[in-house]
């Protein structure tokens, strides 16, 4: 993720399959996302009894805003490409047979732009996204919340149910 963010020029995600969890975060880190029309996107931590990293959550807050981030993380529901485009999770949705041509055409258009201008604009956007500084107290709170979840019976149940391919039974402990 750091390599994608710090690479000075635009990176396009060509999404030709489902993207869940960390895979979706990698796609969300890219500068532009192009998806086929028959895949799904999702953030399932709540369905697994785990908590996602606050840096990862912040990435989605920056990309799609608090309302859609909460919907994505709190429901854990899969999102279809059309909805993903409507909320800003992806930029373009195309037919599978059009994905490669569309992506390479867009990449060619971008490659014709001024490299120094693109580099500056990408870094400027990254700086703005990082500009919200978290207080040490807030960071400590988020770390404590994460550890509380990781030490819970629900966390263990989420992992066990996933391995056993069954719906988890959470008890809030």
mmCIF file of C-alpha atoms in Angstrom:
data_model
loop_
_atom_site.group_PDB
_atom_site.id
_atom_site.type_symbol
_atom_site.label_atom_id
_atom_site.label_comp_id
_atom_site.label_asym_id
_atom_site.label_seq_id
_atom_site.Cartn_x
_atom_site.Cartn_y
_atom_site.Cartn_z
ATOM 1 C CA UNK A 1 0.000 0.000 0.000
ATOM 2 C CA UNK A 2 2.818 2.378 0.831
ATOM 3 C CA UNK A 3 4.466 1.619 -2.528
ATOM 4 C CA UNK A 4 1.239 2.512 -4.362
ATOM 5 C CA UNK A 5 0.807 5.736 -2.413
ATOM 6 C CA UNK A 6 4.403 6.819 -2.739
ATOM 7 C CA UNK A 7 4.853 5.934 -6.418
ATOM 8 C CA UNK A 8 5.087 9.349 -8.065
ATOM 9 C CA UNK A 9 2.875 8.646 -11.068
ATOM 10 C CA UNK A 10 -0.719 7.439 -11.464
ATOM 11 C CA UNK A 11 -1.547 3.805 -10.774
ATOM 12 C CA UNK A 12 -4.675 2.287 -12.296
ATOM 13 C CA UNK A 13 -6.381 -0.736 -10.721
ATOM 14 C CA UNK A 14 -7.787 -3.066 -13.362
ATOM 15 C CA UNK A 15 -10.306 -5.090 -11.304
ATOM 16 C CA UNK A 16 -11.339 -8.314 -13.008
ATOM 17 C CA UNK A 17 -12.780 -10.230 -10.053
ATOM 18 C CA UNK A 18 -14.130 -9.864 -6.543
ATOM 19 C CA UNK A 19 -12.266 -7.537 -4.176
ATOM 20 C CA UNK A 20 -12.817 -8.017 -0.447
ATOM 21 C CA UNK A 21 -10.920 -6.888 2.637
ATOM 22 C CA UNK A 22 -7.272 -6.113 1.993
ATOM 23 C CA UNK A 23 -7.745 -6.674 -1.744
ATOM 24 C CA UNK A 24 -10.313 -3.893 -1.786
ATOM 25 C CA UNK A 25 -8.014 -1.657 0.238
ATOM 26 C CA UNK A 26 -5.230 -2.189 -2.308
ATOM 27 C CA UNK A 27 -7.635 -1.221 -5.090
ATOM 28 C CA UNK A 28 -8.840 1.795 -3.072
ATOM 29 C CA UNK A 29 -5.231 2.949 -2.729
ATOM 30 C CA UNK A 30 -4.803 3.131 -6.488
ATOM 31 C CA UNK A 31 -5.396 6.477 -8.151
ATOM 32 C CA UNK A 32 -8.054 5.230 -10.570
ATOM 33 C CA UNK A 33 -10.112 2.036 -10.378
ATOM 34 C CA UNK A 34 -11.700 0.291 -13.370
ATOM 35 C CA UNK A 35 -13.946 -2.675 -12.666
ATOM 36 C CA UNK A 36 -15.699 -5.295 -14.720
ATOM 37 C CA UNK A 37 -19.472 -5.345 -14.383
ATOM 38 C CA UNK A 38 -19.736 -8.805 -12.829
ATOM 39 C CA UNK A 39 -17.626 -8.585 -9.688
ATOM 40 C CA UNK A 40 -18.366 -7.723 -6.063
ATOM 41 C CA UNK A 41 -16.656 -5.529 -3.498
ATOM 42 C CA UNK A 42 -16.821 -5.842 0.266
ATOM 43 C CA UNK A 43 -15.375 -5.142 3.674
ATOM 44 C CA UNK A 44 -16.318 -8.109 5.875
ATOM 45 C CA UNK A 45 -14.509 -7.499 9.222
ATOM 46 C CA UNK A 46 -17.772 -7.113 11.181
ATOM 47 C CA UNK A 47 -19.015 -10.424 9.792
ATOM 48 C CA UNK A 48 -15.771 -12.081 10.931
ATOM 49 C CA UNK A 49 -15.598 -10.526 14.389
ATOM 50 C CA UNK A 50 -12.444 -8.560 13.613
ATOM 51 C CA UNK A 51 -11.632 -4.883 13.463
ATOM 52 C CA UNK A 52 -9.982 -3.271 10.462
ATOM 53 C CA UNK A 53 -6.956 -1.022 10.861
ATOM 54 C CA UNK A 54 -7.781 2.622 11.451
ATOM 55 C CA UNK A 55 -5.420 3.590 8.639
ATOM 56 C CA UNK A 56 -7.407 1.358 6.308
ATOM 57 C CA UNK A 57 -10.703 2.812 7.502
ATOM 58 C CA UNK A 58 -9.301 6.300 6.975
ATOM 59 C CA UNK A 59 -8.445 5.398 3.379
ATOM 60 C CA UNK A 60 -12.118 4.632 2.752
ATOM 61 C CA UNK A 61 -13.248 7.746 4.636
ATOM 62 C CA UNK A 62 -11.085 9.788 2.261
ATOM 63 C CA UNK A 63 -12.342 7.920 -0.794
ATOM 64 C CA UNK A 64 -16.076 7.504 -0.237
ATOM 65 C CA UNK A 65 -16.899 9.587 2.853
ATOM 66 C CA UNK A 66 -18.161 8.634 6.303
ATOM 67 C CA UNK A 67 -21.683 7.537 5.370
ATOM 68 C CA UNK A 68 -20.639 5.036 2.717
ATOM 69 C CA UNK A 69 -17.634 3.905 4.778
ATOM 70 C CA UNK A 70 -19.925 3.091 7.681
ATOM 71 C CA UNK A 71 -22.308 1.263 5.356
ATOM 72 C CA UNK A 72 -19.459 -0.740 3.818
ATOM 73 C CA UNK A 73 -17.862 -1.698 7.154
ATOM 74 C CA UNK A 74 -20.941 -2.039 9.386
ATOM 75 C CA UNK A 75 -23.068 -4.151 7.052
ATOM 76 C CA UNK A 76 -20.284 -6.193 5.475
ATOM 77 C CA UNK A 77 -22.591 -6.564 2.473
ATOM 78 C CA UNK A 78 -21.125 -7.164 -0.960
ATOM 79 C CA UNK A 79 -21.428 -4.140 -3.239
ATOM 80 C CA UNK A 80 -22.156 -4.502 -6.951
ATOM 81 C CA UNK A 81 -20.050 -2.518 -9.447
ATOM 82 C CA UNK A 82 -22.821 -0.055 -10.339
ATOM 83 C CA UNK A 83 -23.252 0.891 -6.676
ATOM 84 C CA UNK A 84 -19.471 0.991 -6.211
ATOM 85 C CA UNK A 85 -19.286 3.539 -9.047
ATOM 86 C CA UNK A 86 -22.184 5.563 -7.612
ATOM 87 C CA UNK A 87 -20.441 5.937 -4.227
ATOM 88 C CA UNK A 88 -16.993 6.592 -5.706
ATOM 89 C CA UNK A 89 -15.406 3.267 -4.816
ATOM 90 C CA UNK A 90 -14.585 2.698 -8.497
ATOM 91 C CA UNK A 91 -14.246 5.222 -11.312
ATOM 92 C CA UNK A 92 -15.420 3.147 -14.260
ATOM 93 C CA UNK A 93 -17.396 -0.056 -14.823
ATOM 94 C CA UNK A 94 -16.956 -1.928 -18.112
ATOM 95 C CA UNK A 95 -17.772 -5.286 -19.679
ATOM 96 C CA UNK A 96 -15.091 -7.954 -19.064
ATOM 97 C CA UNK A 97 -14.138 -8.035 -22.744
ATOM 98 C CA UNK A 98 -13.606 -4.244 -22.715
ATOM 99 C CA UNK A 99 -11.499 -4.032 -19.541
ATOM 100 C CA UNK A 100 -8.030 -4.322 -21.014
ATOM 101 C CA UNK A 101 -8.598 -1.973 -23.963
ATOM 102 C CA UNK A 102 -10.397 0.600 -21.822
ATOM 103 C CA UNK A 103 -7.643 0.539 -19.198
ATOM 104 C CA UNK A 104 -4.796 0.789 -21.695
ATOM 105 C CA UNK A 105 -6.555 3.583 -23.583
ATOM 106 C CA UNK A 106 -6.953 5.524 -20.328
ATOM 107 C CA UNK A 107 -3.338 4.814 -19.382
ATOM 108 C CA UNK A 108 -2.239 6.079 -22.808
ATOM 109 C CA UNK A 109 -4.259 9.255 -22.348
ATOM 110 C CA UNK A 110 -2.712 9.799 -18.900
ATOM 111 C CA UNK A 111 0.796 9.037 -20.232
ATOM 112 C CA UNK A 112 0.382 11.917 -22.684
ATOM 113 C CA UNK A 113 0.011 14.404 -19.841
ATOM 114 C CA UNK A 114 2.819 16.407 -18.257
ATOM 115 C CA UNK A 115 4.732 14.083 -15.892
ATOM 116 C CA UNK A 116 5.778 16.784 -13.433
ATOM 117 C CA UNK A 117 2.234 18.109 -13.233
ATOM 118 C CA UNK A 118 0.808 14.633 -12.571
ATOM 119 C CA UNK A 119 3.478 13.895 -9.970
ATOM 120 C CA UNK A 120 2.741 17.164 -8.165
ATOM 121 C CA UNK A 121 -1.036 16.622 -8.284
ATOM 122 C CA UNK A 122 -0.769 13.080 -6.938
ATOM 123 C CA UNK A 123 1.475 14.162 -4.071
ATOM 124 C CA UNK A 124 -0.712 17.197 -3.359
ATOM 125 C CA UNK A 125 -3.749 14.917 -3.071
ATOM 126 C CA UNK A 126 -1.831 12.498 -0.833
ATOM 127 C CA UNK A 127 -0.712 15.351 1.438
ATOM 128 C CA UNK A 128 -4.278 16.607 1.813
ATOM 129 C CA UNK A 129 -5.488 13.110 2.647
ATOM 130 C CA UNK A 130 -2.798 12.734 5.340
ATOM 131 C CA UNK A 131 -3.356 16.212 6.756
ATOM 132 C CA UNK A 132 -5.851 15.183 9.414
ATOM 133 C CA UNK A 133 -3.590 14.509 12.357
ATOM 134 C CA UNK A 134 -4.830 12.120 15.005
ATOM 135 C CA UNK A 135 -4.172 13.099 18.605
ATOM 136 C CA UNK A 136 -2.104 10.701 20.718
ATOM 137 C CA UNK A 137 -5.208 10.091 22.859
ATOM 138 C CA UNK A 138 -7.310 9.157 19.838
ATOM 139 C CA UNK A 139 -4.586 6.867 18.519
ATOM 140 C CA UNK A 140 -4.300 5.170 21.928
ATOM 141 C CA UNK A 141 -8.091 4.715 22.034
ATOM 142 C CA UNK A 142 -8.149 3.125 18.584
ATOM 143 C CA UNK A 143 -5.297 0.781 19.513
ATOM 144 C CA UNK A 144 -7.133 -0.224 22.718
ATOM 145 C CA UNK A 145 -10.363 -0.872 20.796
ATOM 146 C CA UNK A 146 -8.447 -3.042 18.331
ATOM 147 C CA UNK A 147 -6.807 -5.060 21.109
ATOM 148 C CA UNK A 148 -10.152 -5.459 22.903
ATOM 149 C CA UNK A 149 -11.638 -6.982 19.747
ATOM 150 C CA UNK A 150 -8.609 -9.190 19.112
ATOM 151 C CA UNK A 151 -8.808 -10.573 22.662
ATOM 152 C CA UNK A 152 -12.555 -11.275 22.528
ATOM 153 C CA UNK A 153 -14.459 -14.545 22.282
ATOM 154 C CA UNK A 154 -16.277 -13.072 19.264
ATOM 155 C CA UNK A 155 -12.931 -12.692 17.480
ATOM 156 C CA UNK A 156 -12.133 -16.370 18.063
ATOM 157 C CA UNK A 157 -15.663 -17.339 16.970
ATOM 158 C CA UNK A 158 -15.296 -15.294 13.787
ATOM 159 C CA UNK A 159 -12.065 -17.057 12.857
ATOM 160 C CA UNK A 160 -13.444 -20.501 13.759
ATOM 161 C CA UNK A 161 -16.700 -20.013 11.838
ATOM 162 C CA UNK A 162 -14.805 -18.760 8.791
ATOM 163 C CA UNK A 163 -12.563 -21.837 8.824
ATOM 164 C CA UNK A 164 -15.613 -24.070 9.276
ATOM 165 C CA UNK A 165 -17.532 -22.208 6.529
ATOM 166 C CA UNK A 166 -20.515 -21.443 8.750
ATOM 167 C CA UNK A 167 -22.279 -18.335 9.995
ATOM 168 C CA UNK A 168 -20.731 -17.063 13.239
ATOM 169 C CA UNK A 169 -22.665 -16.843 16.492
ATOM 170 C CA UNK A 170 -21.478 -13.646 18.169
ATOM 171 C CA UNK A 171 -22.222 -12.960 21.837
ATOM 172 C CA UNK A 172 -20.671 -9.527 22.336
ATOM 173 C CA UNK A 173 -17.886 -10.892 24.547
#
